[in-house]
Amino acid sequence: MGSTTPDAGDQSRLRQLNERAVLAAVRSAGDVRVAQIVEQSGLGRTAVEEVLASLLTRRWLVEESPAIRGRGRPARSYRFRAEAGYVVGLDIGAFSVRGVLTDLNGQTLASQRQSVTPETPRPERLAAADEVVAACAREAGAEVWAVGVGTTGLVDAAGTVVRANAIPDWAGTDLAEYFGRSAPLVVVDNDSQLAALAEQRRGATDMVFLHAGRRTGLALVLDGQLRRGAYGAAADMSALRGVAWEVALEHLHAVVPAEIPEMDKAERAFAAARDGDRAAVNAVRKYARAMAVAAATAISIVDPRLLVLGGAFSQSADVLMEPLAAELDRLCPRVPELRASSLGALCVALGAASLALDAVDGRLLARSRGPLPTLAATSLDSPKR
Amino acid sequence: MGSTTPDAGDQSRLRQLNERAVLAAVRSAGDVRVAQIVEQSGLGRTAVEEVLASLLTRRWLVEESPAIRGRGRPARSYRFRAEAGYVVGLDIGAFSVRGVLTDLNGQTLASQRQSVTPETPRPERLAAADEVVAACAREAGAEVWAVGVGTTGLVDAAGTVVRANAIPDWAGTDLAEYFGRSAPLVVVDNDSQLAALAEQRRGATDMVFLHAGRRTGLALVLDGQLRRGAYGAAADMSALRGVAWEVALEHLHAVVPAEIPEMDKAERAFAAARDGDRAAVNAVRKYARAMAVAAATAISIVDPRLLVLGGAFSQSADVLMEPLAAELDRLCPRVPELRASSLGALCVALGAASLALDAVDGRLLARSRGPLPTLAATSLDSPKR
């Protein structure tokens, strides 16, 4: 502020607030005309038009060619340039590394996958993740602004894996630092938490999320917020007594021929159950029973409106949901609404992308952070405090 | 609005907002001068003085005689007239009915107690509660504006007891209707929830509350809010498997002579443990172990910053806390900070009073509810929508 008069400083702050109000109005509406922006932002028409011109110049908005309807000059309309930037959501697991590419509106544009095993050494697992990010960036034809990383185990606030039972050499990996080489912004969280975040963004405001796949976990969304816990350990199933989730998968694997690769076994068991194979139906029931004990504990404690069955096995909800519901009926005084996720095996990567988008918004669009920059692929670095 | 011009309507709404802003500023500050109110409320001095005069006339505020310091005319100061109204918080249990009287600032002015037994018939238990409310009202020398009721068991949103294991004939009691005869406003909730609310009002923002007394329960405060659950059943211990809380008290009772009345047995066991009696120390350890299993389950699910040991037994924290902490260490990967409540046996009644005060605030002080009434003992009925 040193060289500007107080008035100029006030004007500049006002302008920054106006820019954000207009940008928010356009972004939430999708495709809007000036009159609508005036109404939504609460600003005068002249102020809105000034800000629109400035945001167009700096490539935050695009002016759409209006469809000509009726008589007279059609009103100009604007949309947020969601393709101005891209993020990648990564899911690093024991058996696979998945990634999704989204634009700034969270629209999924591509997904990528690499196979690994629990024994894949750390450098190779990270290299597989690098390849997924690079493939996503190639799809975007641009640098990615942010990478969100979801991974199995407990992750600390700085983005380092603290504990990971499913991958022997994974604890101690500093994921925030590692992916800092690929993108200016990196955010990291536990996989089940991120899968729940993906559900929350699709409207689940009060839920226990049951992550069912080769990885198993619980997560909570309460009052519309992902509840991570005071130490990032909320709904940590490994801390629950009497919960047999660690052996739950064994029930499914036991009814599938030994030569089937481990990562395909569960889906084979579900397929056999779908075909009416009695042993497979029984195995699914035993798996559901083990999962229900963990879910019932969380339900008893938080009394949610909704239980979402998520993870890759949600794609087998047709055979899994009924035994799960029966077991919950037996265990819970009050069973919440049950729902299968539609996100399937991509749930963690999609949640990681949501977290990355939050980080981008926090950096670029939050209030009182100075003027919005002119956009280019590497714009994210410019608006430092 | 029918007969007033739009301008007069706007002015009247503005005045109502100003009244509430000034009232809130005075109430939160305790004892303030005009200059401070101007600063806190964001209103002009003239507007503040007008509103102050009006609030004085209508007996919401008191003008304090200023202490004379230094030279010149001392500035006038004002305080909220907390004694304008009173609420009673009730705790209806199997062995006792307790009540506290508070003013509008939540200051406790009196407490009352009546003994009952689990077998006391419903009409007599309600009559005992009536006597507690009446005794509190006599202390106030005024009608009470609101009664908050905490009771054992599950209570529905309308204020009827749905389930109560500790009192045979209690389920089905419509407490909201019953106490509606004693006060214009009645609010009802589960006892453990209200005890947790009392802790929340004293600063616990992220906690598992372990209610330890003749009644046993859990409650959650997350992100500063009491978490009741979607169906009022959050932290319902009776729904947890493998939790031996129902027999936990038996450990304490077993080491006390049979002729001691049941309601004094636990305290006698704690006293004996305090004196080093080996059997009593063991009994306390077994009791702590049973309570720890329930607490550990809630801790694993919500990962709180704090565990508060509350209820009447918190007064024996000197012998109870150490074995509880040892057992939690064994059961939880991460033990939160442990703290004993200072509210003791009054915790439920104090929480019920807090709930009653919230209801009074909601009725009287919420925004856009029309002008504030002139205060008298029965003022609570006047500001209807």
XYZ file of N, CA, C and O in Angstrom, chain A residues 154 163 206 218 220 222-223 225 227-236 239-241 294 297-305 330-334 336-337, chain B residues 154 163 206 218 220 222-223 225 227-236 239-241 294 297-305 330-334 336-337:
304
model
N -2.430 -44.225 7.264
C -2.606 -42.970 7.981
C -1.601 -41.968 7.425
O -0.423 -42.279 7.272
N 1.603 -44.641 8.630
C 1.404 -46.077 8.836
C 0.632 -46.597 7.641
O -0.292 -45.939 7.170
N -24.563 -36.322 5.560
C -24.593 -36.921 6.893
C -24.513 -38.430 6.714
O -25.536 -39.086 6.522
N -13.490 -46.962 6.822
C -14.682 -46.210 7.182
C -14.327 -44.739 7.093
O -13.172 -44.356 7.305
N -16.370 -40.620 7.850
C -17.576 -39.941 8.322
C -17.745 -38.594 7.632
O -16.793 -37.840 7.510
N -20.205 -35.497 8.510
C -21.200 -35.016 9.482
C -21.455 -33.539 9.234
O -20.510 -32.783 9.030
N -22.714 -33.144 9.255
C -23.071 -31.741 9.004
C -22.397 -31.220 7.735
O -21.905 -30.102 7.706
N -19.634 -31.925 6.418
C -18.175 -31.842 6.424
C -17.552 -33.213 6.635
O -18.018 -33.983 7.473
N -15.316 -35.542 8.377
C -14.835 -35.483 9.765
C -13.558 -36.312 9.858
O -13.609 -37.538 9.957
N -12.418 -35.635 9.815
C -11.140 -36.348 9.809
C -10.690 -36.731 11.209
O -9.836 -37.580 11.387
N -11.240 -36.092 12.221
C -10.809 -36.344 13.588
C -9.719 -35.377 13.998
O -9.075 -34.734 13.159
N -9.533 -35.256 15.314
C -8.570 -34.284 15.829
C -7.152 -34.622 15.394
O -6.316 -33.735 15.240
N -6.878 -35.916 15.186
C -5.518 -36.335 14.809
C -5.529 -37.104 13.485
O -4.670 -37.953 13.255
N -6.547 -36.844 12.647
C -6.612 -37.499 11.340
C -6.924 -38.977 11.397
O -6.739 -39.694 10.416
N -7.414 -39.453 12.558
C -7.608 -40.892 12.731
C -9.072 -41.258 12.950
O -9.372 -42.336 13.444
N -10.006 -40.378 12.578
C -11.423 -40.715 12.758
C -11.762 -41.957 11.951
O -11.238 -42.154 10.857
N -12.618 -42.795 12.520
C -13.123 -43.995 11.847
C -11.994 -44.921 11.401
O -12.094 -45.585 10.378
N -10.930 -44.956 12.173
C -9.809 -45.850 11.886
C -10.209 -47.273 12.302
O -10.205 -47.617 13.471
N -8.397 -49.679 14.659
C -8.412 -49.465 16.101
C -9.599 -50.136 16.775
O -9.686 -50.170 17.997
N -10.527 -50.657 15.982
C -11.724 -51.257 16.577
C -11.493 -52.701 16.975
O -10.906 -53.474 16.225
N -11.970 -53.030 18.167
C -11.881 -54.420 18.626
C -13.057 -55.212 18.058
O -14.130 -54.674 17.830
N -18.178 -53.539 11.576
C -17.505 -52.236 11.616
C -18.493 -51.103 11.349
O -18.527 -50.102 12.067
N -20.771 -50.343 14.302
C -20.117 -49.595 15.381
C -20.151 -48.100 15.079
O -20.535 -47.287 15.928
N -19.773 -47.746 13.859
C -19.789 -46.328 13.490
C -21.219 -45.775 13.517
O -21.451 -44.647 13.965
N -22.174 -46.562 13.069
C -23.577 -46.122 13.064
C -24.050 -45.861 14.496
O -24.709 -44.864 14.776
N -23.683 -46.769 15.424
C -24.107 -46.585 16.820
C -23.524 -45.311 17.418
O -24.164 -44.666 18.244
N -22.323 -44.974 17.030
C -21.689 -43.801 17.628
C -22.206 -42.501 17.011
O -22.525 -41.562 17.727
N -22.315 -42.429 15.677
C -22.673 -41.122 15.099
C -24.123 -41.010 14.638
O -24.585 -39.916 14.362
N -24.854 -42.140 14.549
C -26.273 -42.092 14.177
C -26.477 -41.269 12.901
O -27.102 -40.196 12.926
N -25.950 -41.780 11.764
C -26.026 -40.995 10.525
C -27.360 -41.194 9.805
O -28.089 -42.154 10.079
N -27.649 -40.297 8.873
C -28.855 -40.428 8.056
C -28.669 -41.499 6.985
O -29.633 -42.094 6.519
N -29.728 -56.711 12.068
C -29.527 -57.523 13.253
C -28.710 -56.754 14.302
O -28.934 -56.897 15.505
N -27.770 -55.924 13.859
C -26.810 -55.295 14.778
C -27.233 -53.914 15.269
O -26.835 -53.501 16.358
N -28.002 -53.174 14.491
C -28.280 -51.766 14.824
C -29.722 -51.574 15.266
O -30.630 -52.061 14.612
N -29.923 -50.818 16.361
C -31.298 -50.498 16.760
C -31.986 -49.668 15.674
O -33.176 -49.738 15.500
N -31.208 -48.872 14.954
C -31.791 -48.051 13.891
C -30.847 -48.068 12.700
O -29.723 -47.571 12.783
N -29.680 -46.755 9.182
C -29.912 -45.588 8.324
C -30.257 -46.029 6.909
O -30.209 -47.228 6.593
N -30.589 -45.076 6.075
C -30.783 -45.374 4.659
C -29.497 -45.970 4.089
O -28.404 -45.507 4.419
N -34.028 -42.581 25.787
C -34.095 -41.933 24.478
C -35.342 -41.050 24.447
O -36.426 -41.480 24.832
N -37.762 -44.584 25.159
C -37.235 -45.807 25.752
C -36.452 -45.393 26.981
O -35.761 -44.379 26.970
N -14.494 -30.259 21.273
C -14.233 -31.465 20.487
C -13.978 -32.596 21.472
O -12.850 -32.792 21.910
N -22.737 -42.019 26.861
C -21.725 -41.344 26.059
C -22.402 -40.198 25.332
O -23.599 -40.255 25.039
N -21.308 -36.839 22.299
C -20.258 -36.283 21.445
C -20.444 -34.788 21.264
O -21.558 -34.326 21.013
N -18.705 -32.217 18.652
C -17.784 -32.145 17.520
C -17.888 -30.766 16.891
O -18.992 -30.259 16.688
N -16.756 -30.174 16.573
C -16.754 -28.826 15.980
C -17.607 -27.862 16.790
O -18.349 -27.054 16.242
N -20.220 -28.333 18.476
C -21.657 -28.611 18.518
C -21.926 -29.968 19.153
O -21.245 -30.941 18.851
N -23.446 -33.291 19.122
C -23.827 -34.114 17.981
C -24.873 -35.128 18.439
O -24.537 -36.151 19.030
N -26.145 -34.833 18.199
C -27.224 -35.700 18.678
C -27.470 -36.871 17.749
O -28.107 -37.837 18.138
N -27.005 -36.780 16.513
C -27.277 -37.817 15.528
C -28.529 -37.509 14.737
O -29.358 -36.698 15.146
N -28.653 -38.182 13.594
C -29.776 -37.903 12.692
C -31.104 -38.260 13.343
O -32.135 -37.664 13.048
N -31.095 -39.241 14.256
C -32.337 -39.686 14.878
C -32.250 -39.580 16.402
O -32.916 -40.319 17.128
N -31.378 -38.688 16.902
C -31.255 -38.473 18.347
C -30.613 -39.633 19.077
O -30.679 -39.708 20.299
N -29.964 -40.523 18.352
C -29.429 -41.733 18.987
C -27.909 -41.820 18.901
O -27.340 -42.892 19.060
N -27.224 -40.708 18.674
C -25.762 -40.750 18.603
C -25.201 -41.230 19.942
O -25.738 -40.900 20.999
N -24.136 -42.014 19.877
C -23.429 -42.481 21.070
C -24.348 -43.235 22.024
O -24.173 -43.189 23.234
N -25.318 -43.925 21.468
C -26.218 -44.744 22.275
C -25.480 -46.030 22.676
O -25.336 -46.952 21.886
N -26.529 -49.673 22.181
C -26.474 -50.292 20.868
C -25.115 -50.930 20.579
O -24.945 -51.611 19.580
N -24.140 -50.707 21.454
C -22.799 -51.227 21.203
C -22.665 -52.659 21.679
O -23.099 -53.007 22.773
N -22.037 -53.472 20.847
C -21.770 -54.871 21.222
C -20.494 -54.926 22.066
O -19.598 -54.125 21.894
N -16.357 -48.866 26.198
C -17.312 -47.990 25.501
C -16.630 -46.712 25.029
O -16.791 -46.294 23.868
N -14.390 -47.209 21.980
C -15.121 -47.349 20.722
C -15.450 -45.972 20.153
O -15.211 -45.696 18.974
N -15.970 -45.101 20.993
C -16.312 -43.753 20.523
C -15.052 -42.998 20.091
O -15.059 -42.294 19.081
N -13.964 -43.164 20.842
C -12.704 -42.493 20.496
C -12.207 -42.959 19.134
O -11.780 -42.158 18.302
N -12.279 -44.276 18.880
C -11.816 -44.809 17.593
C -12.629 -44.255 16.434
O -12.105 -44.044 15.341
N -13.909 -44.029 16.659
C -14.756 -43.569 15.559
C -14.586 -42.065 15.323
O -14.455 -41.628 14.179
N -14.589 -41.254 16.369
C -14.578 -39.802 16.109
C -13.234 -39.120 16.330
O -13.062 -37.982 15.932
N -12.269 -39.802 16.974
C -10.928 -39.229 17.149
C -11.002 -37.827 17.748
O -10.653 -36.841 17.087
N -11.475 -37.735 19.008
C -11.665 -36.402 19.609
C -10.375 -35.874 20.214
O -9.426 -36.625 20.458
N -10.358 -34.575 20.483
C -9.218 -33.960 21.134
C -9.213 -34.263 22.628
O -8.166 -34.248 23.272
N -4.387 -49.040 26.693
C -4.328 -50.402 26.176
C -5.223 -50.551 24.942
O -4.899 -51.293 24.013
N -6.344 -49.840 24.925
C -7.361 -50.054 23.893
C -7.241 -49.124 22.688
O -7.660 -49.483 21.590
N -6.713 -47.925 22.877
C -6.747 -46.915 21.806
C -5.364 -46.682 21.218
O -4.408 -46.492 21.959
N -5.255 -46.629 19.880
C -3.969 -46.290 19.280
C -3.562 -44.871 19.670
O -2.386 -44.560 19.760
N -4.548 -43.998 19.898
C -4.229 -42.631 20.273
C -5.225 -42.185 21.341
O -6.408 -42.065 21.077
N -6.893 -39.477 23.645
C -6.999 -38.015 23.702
C -6.656 -37.512 25.103
O -6.453 -38.303 26.022
N -6.590 -36.198 25.239
C -6.438 -35.614 26.570
C -7.601 -36.065 27.451
O -8.737 -36.134 26.996
